[in-house]
Amino acid sequence: GKSLPFGPDTRNHMKYLTSEQALADYATLIWHFKKDLGAPHAPVVAFGGSYGGMLATWLRLKYPSAVDGAVAGSAPIWTFLGLDPAYDEGSYAAVVTHDASEAGGS
């Protein structure tokens, strides 16, 4: 594909980009690099933090043949409405409060 498939009007089309398309782009890029470098079996590990961490994790799940592992830091994988189990908004505060208490060893 082309870097700017919509020419100067690309900005008006960015609303159509999705995480699924980003994952497909990453997988294609990895396969392309492996082929160009003559290293089709070279291991690849995806890294990311926050949104990048979610992408790294999803890349490993959706394209296991592209990446051998994923390291995700601060990736809020389960914080979307409608997911099962539902996200508990008080869970982080409860853990931090427990850690800072006498019962938590402080």
PDB file of C-alpha atoms in Angstrom:
ATOM      1  CA  GLY A   1       0.000   0.000   0.000  1.00  0.00           C
ATOM      2  CA  LYS A   2       0.879   3.641  -0.127  1.00  0.00           C
ATOM      3  CA  SER A   3       1.768   5.705   2.905  1.00  0.00           C
ATOM      4  CA  LEU A   4      -0.871   8.287   2.022  1.00  0.00           C
ATOM      5  CA  PRO A   5      -3.562   6.391   0.103  1.00  0.00           C
ATOM      6  CA  PHE A   6      -5.913   9.403   0.215  1.00  0.00           C
ATOM      7  CA  GLY A   7      -3.275  11.995  -0.727  1.00  0.00           C
ATOM      8  CA  PRO A   8      -3.580  15.342   1.031  1.00  0.00           C
ATOM      9  CA  ASP A   9      -7.081  14.335   2.211  1.00  0.00           C
ATOM     10  CA  THR A  10      -5.679  11.556   4.466  1.00  0.00           C
ATOM     11  CA  ARG A  11      -6.477  13.441   7.684  1.00  0.00           C
ATOM     12  CA  ASN A  12     -10.202  13.367   6.900  1.00  0.00           C
ATOM     13  CA  HIS A  13     -10.095   9.560   6.586  1.00  0.00           C
ATOM     14  CA  MET A  14      -8.205   8.780   9.814  1.00  0.00           C
ATOM     15  CA  LYS A  15     -11.471   8.185  11.680  1.00  0.00           C
ATOM     16  CA  TYR A  16     -11.744   4.914   9.756  1.00  0.00           C
ATOM     17  CA  LEU A  17      -8.485   3.495  11.171  1.00  0.00           C
ATOM     18  CA  THR A  18      -8.929   0.720  13.735  1.00  0.00           C
ATOM     19  CA  SER A  19      -6.773  -1.280  16.111  1.00  0.00           C
ATOM     20  CA  GLU A  20      -7.456  -4.299  13.884  1.00  0.00           C
ATOM     21  CA  GLN A  21      -5.955  -2.461  10.909  1.00  0.00           C
ATOM     22  CA  ALA A  22      -2.939  -1.421  13.014  1.00  0.00           C
ATOM     23  CA  LEU A  23      -2.375  -5.080  13.976  1.00  0.00           C
ATOM     24  CA  ALA A  24      -2.594  -6.201  10.360  1.00  0.00           C
ATOM     25  CA  ASP A  25      -0.105  -3.479   9.392  1.00  0.00           C
ATOM     26  CA  TYR A  26       2.350  -4.544  12.117  1.00  0.00           C
ATOM     27  CA  ALA A  27       2.112  -8.215  11.135  1.00  0.00           C
ATOM     28  CA  THR A  28       2.670  -7.361   7.472  1.00  0.00           C
ATOM     29  CA  LEU A  29       5.650  -5.182   8.368  1.00  0.00           C
ATOM     30  CA  ILE A  30       7.211  -7.950  10.489  1.00  0.00           C
ATOM     31  CA  TRP A  31       6.791 -10.540   7.732  1.00  0.00           C
ATOM     32  CA  HIS A  32       8.235  -8.071   5.203  1.00  0.00           C
ATOM     33  CA  PHE A  33      11.318  -7.381   7.372  1.00  0.00           C
ATOM     34  CA  LYS A  34      11.911 -11.080   7.987  1.00  0.00           C
ATOM     35  CA  LYS A  35      11.783 -11.772   4.256  1.00  0.00           C
ATOM     36  CA  ASP A  36      14.010  -8.810   3.311  1.00  0.00           C
ATOM     37  CA  LEU A  37      16.563  -9.699   5.985  1.00  0.00           C
ATOM     38  CA  GLY A  38      16.596 -13.358   4.955  1.00  0.00           C
ATOM     39  CA  ALA A  39      15.574 -14.384   8.462  1.00  0.00           C
ATOM     40  CA  PRO A  40      12.133 -16.009   8.145  1.00  0.00           C
ATOM     41  CA  HIS A  41      12.477 -17.846  11.454  1.00  0.00           C
ATOM     42  CA  ALA A  42      13.950 -14.998  13.516  1.00  0.00           C
ATOM     43  CA  PRO A  43      12.081 -14.591  16.817  1.00  0.00           C
ATOM     44  CA  VAL A  44      10.171 -11.362  17.331  1.00  0.00           C
ATOM     45  CA  VAL A  45       8.855  -9.989  20.619  1.00  0.00           C
ATOM     46  CA  ALA A  46       6.379  -7.097  20.660  1.00  0.00           C
ATOM     47  CA  PHE A  47       6.744  -4.478  23.399  1.00  0.00           C
ATOM     48  CA  GLY A  48       4.441  -1.661  24.385  1.00  0.00           C
ATOM     49  CA  GLY A  49       3.053   0.444  27.165  1.00  0.00           C
ATOM     50  CA  SER A  50      -0.533   1.610  27.649  1.00  0.00           C
ATOM     51  CA  TYR A  51      -2.226   1.517  24.212  1.00  0.00           C
ATOM     52  CA  GLY A  52       0.963   0.105  22.687  1.00  0.00           C
ATOM     53  CA  GLY A  53       0.850  -2.647  25.306  1.00  0.00           C
ATOM     54  CA  MET A  54      -2.669  -3.533  24.284  1.00  0.00           C
ATOM     55  CA  LEU A  55      -1.554  -3.674  20.659  1.00  0.00           C
ATOM     56  CA  ALA A  56       1.431  -5.884  21.571  1.00  0.00           C
ATOM     57  CA  THR A  57      -0.838  -8.306  23.419  1.00  0.00           C
ATOM     58  CA  TRP A  58      -3.483  -8.359  20.713  1.00  0.00           C
ATOM     59  CA  LEU A  59      -0.786  -8.805  18.050  1.00  0.00           C
ATOM     60  CA  ARG A  60       0.448 -11.938  19.816  1.00  0.00           C
ATOM     61  CA  LEU A  61      -3.117 -13.258  20.112  1.00  0.00           C
ATOM     62  CA  LYS A  62      -4.241 -12.482  16.568  1.00  0.00           C
ATOM     63  CA  TYR A  63      -0.970 -13.088  14.694  1.00  0.00           C
ATOM     64  CA  PRO A  64       0.964 -15.758  16.637  1.00  0.00           C
ATOM     65  CA  SER A  65       2.974 -16.574  13.514  1.00  0.00           C
ATOM     66  CA  ALA A  66       4.285 -12.984  13.403  1.00  0.00           C
ATOM     67  CA  VAL A  67       5.438 -12.582  17.010  1.00  0.00           C
ATOM     68  CA  ASP A  68       6.821 -15.121  19.463  1.00  0.00           C
ATOM     69  CA  GLY A  69       5.945 -13.137  22.565  1.00  0.00           C
ATOM     70  CA  ALA A  70       4.598  -9.858  23.864  1.00  0.00           C
ATOM     71  CA  VAL A  71       5.496  -7.658  26.820  1.00  0.00           C
ATOM     72  CA  ALA A  72       2.745  -5.257  27.821  1.00  0.00           C
ATOM     73  CA  GLY A  73       3.243  -2.623  30.487  1.00  0.00           C
ATOM     74  CA  SER A  74       0.303  -0.680  31.916  1.00  0.00           C
ATOM     75  CA  ALA A  75      -1.968  -2.144  29.278  1.00  0.00           C
ATOM     76  CA  PRO A  76      -5.633  -1.757  30.334  1.00  0.00           C
ATOM     77  CA  ILE A  77      -6.766  -4.877  28.487  1.00  0.00           C
ATOM     78  CA  TRP A  78      -9.949  -5.397  30.536  1.00  0.00           C
ATOM     79  CA  THR A  79     -11.125  -1.795  30.862  1.00  0.00           C
ATOM     80  CA  PHE A  80     -13.698  -1.690  28.094  1.00  0.00           C
ATOM     81  CA  LEU A  81     -17.428  -1.460  28.671  1.00  0.00           C
ATOM     82  CA  GLY A  82     -19.367  -4.578  27.813  1.00  0.00           C
ATOM     83  CA  LEU A  83     -16.564  -7.039  28.513  1.00  0.00           C
ATOM     84  CA  ASP A  84     -17.018 -10.094  30.675  1.00  0.00           C
ATOM     85  CA  PRO A  85     -15.926 -10.001  33.437  1.00  0.00           C
ATOM     86  CA  ALA A  86     -16.938  -6.395  33.859  1.00  0.00           C
ATOM     87  CA  TYR A  87     -14.252  -3.918  34.900  1.00  0.00           C
ATOM     88  CA  ASP A  88     -14.333  -3.101  38.618  1.00  0.00           C
ATOM     89  CA  GLU A  89     -13.593   0.634  38.869  1.00  0.00           C
ATOM     90  CA  GLY A  90     -12.637   0.336  42.531  1.00  0.00           C
ATOM     91  CA  SER A  91     -10.229  -2.589  42.155  1.00  0.00           C
ATOM     92  CA  TYR A  92      -7.042  -0.538  41.806  1.00  0.00           C
ATOM     93  CA  ALA A  93      -7.853   1.661  44.781  1.00  0.00           C
ATOM     94  CA  ALA A  94      -8.695  -1.402  46.888  1.00  0.00           C
ATOM     95  CA  VAL A  95      -5.356  -3.082  46.121  1.00  0.00           C
ATOM     96  CA  VAL A  96      -3.316   0.064  46.734  1.00  0.00           C
ATOM     97  CA  THR A  97      -5.172   0.748  49.986  1.00  0.00           C
ATOM     98  CA  HIS A  98      -4.563  -2.817  51.166  1.00  0.00           C
ATOM     99  CA  ASP A  99      -0.856  -2.584  50.267  1.00  0.00           C
ATOM    100  CA  ALA A 100      -0.500   0.582  52.322  1.00  0.00           C
ATOM    101  CA  SER A 101      -2.278  -0.880  55.346  1.00  0.00           C
ATOM    102  CA  GLU A 102      -0.969  -2.825  58.317  1.00  0.00           C
ATOM    103  CA  ALA A 103      -2.635  -5.955  56.937  1.00  0.00           C
ATOM    104  CA  GLY A 104      -0.702  -5.470  53.696  1.00  0.00           C
ATOM    105  CA  GLY A 105       2.588  -5.307  55.539  1.00  0.00           C
ATOM    106  CA  SER A 106       3.094  -1.553  55.807  1.00  0.00           C
TER     107      SER A 106
END
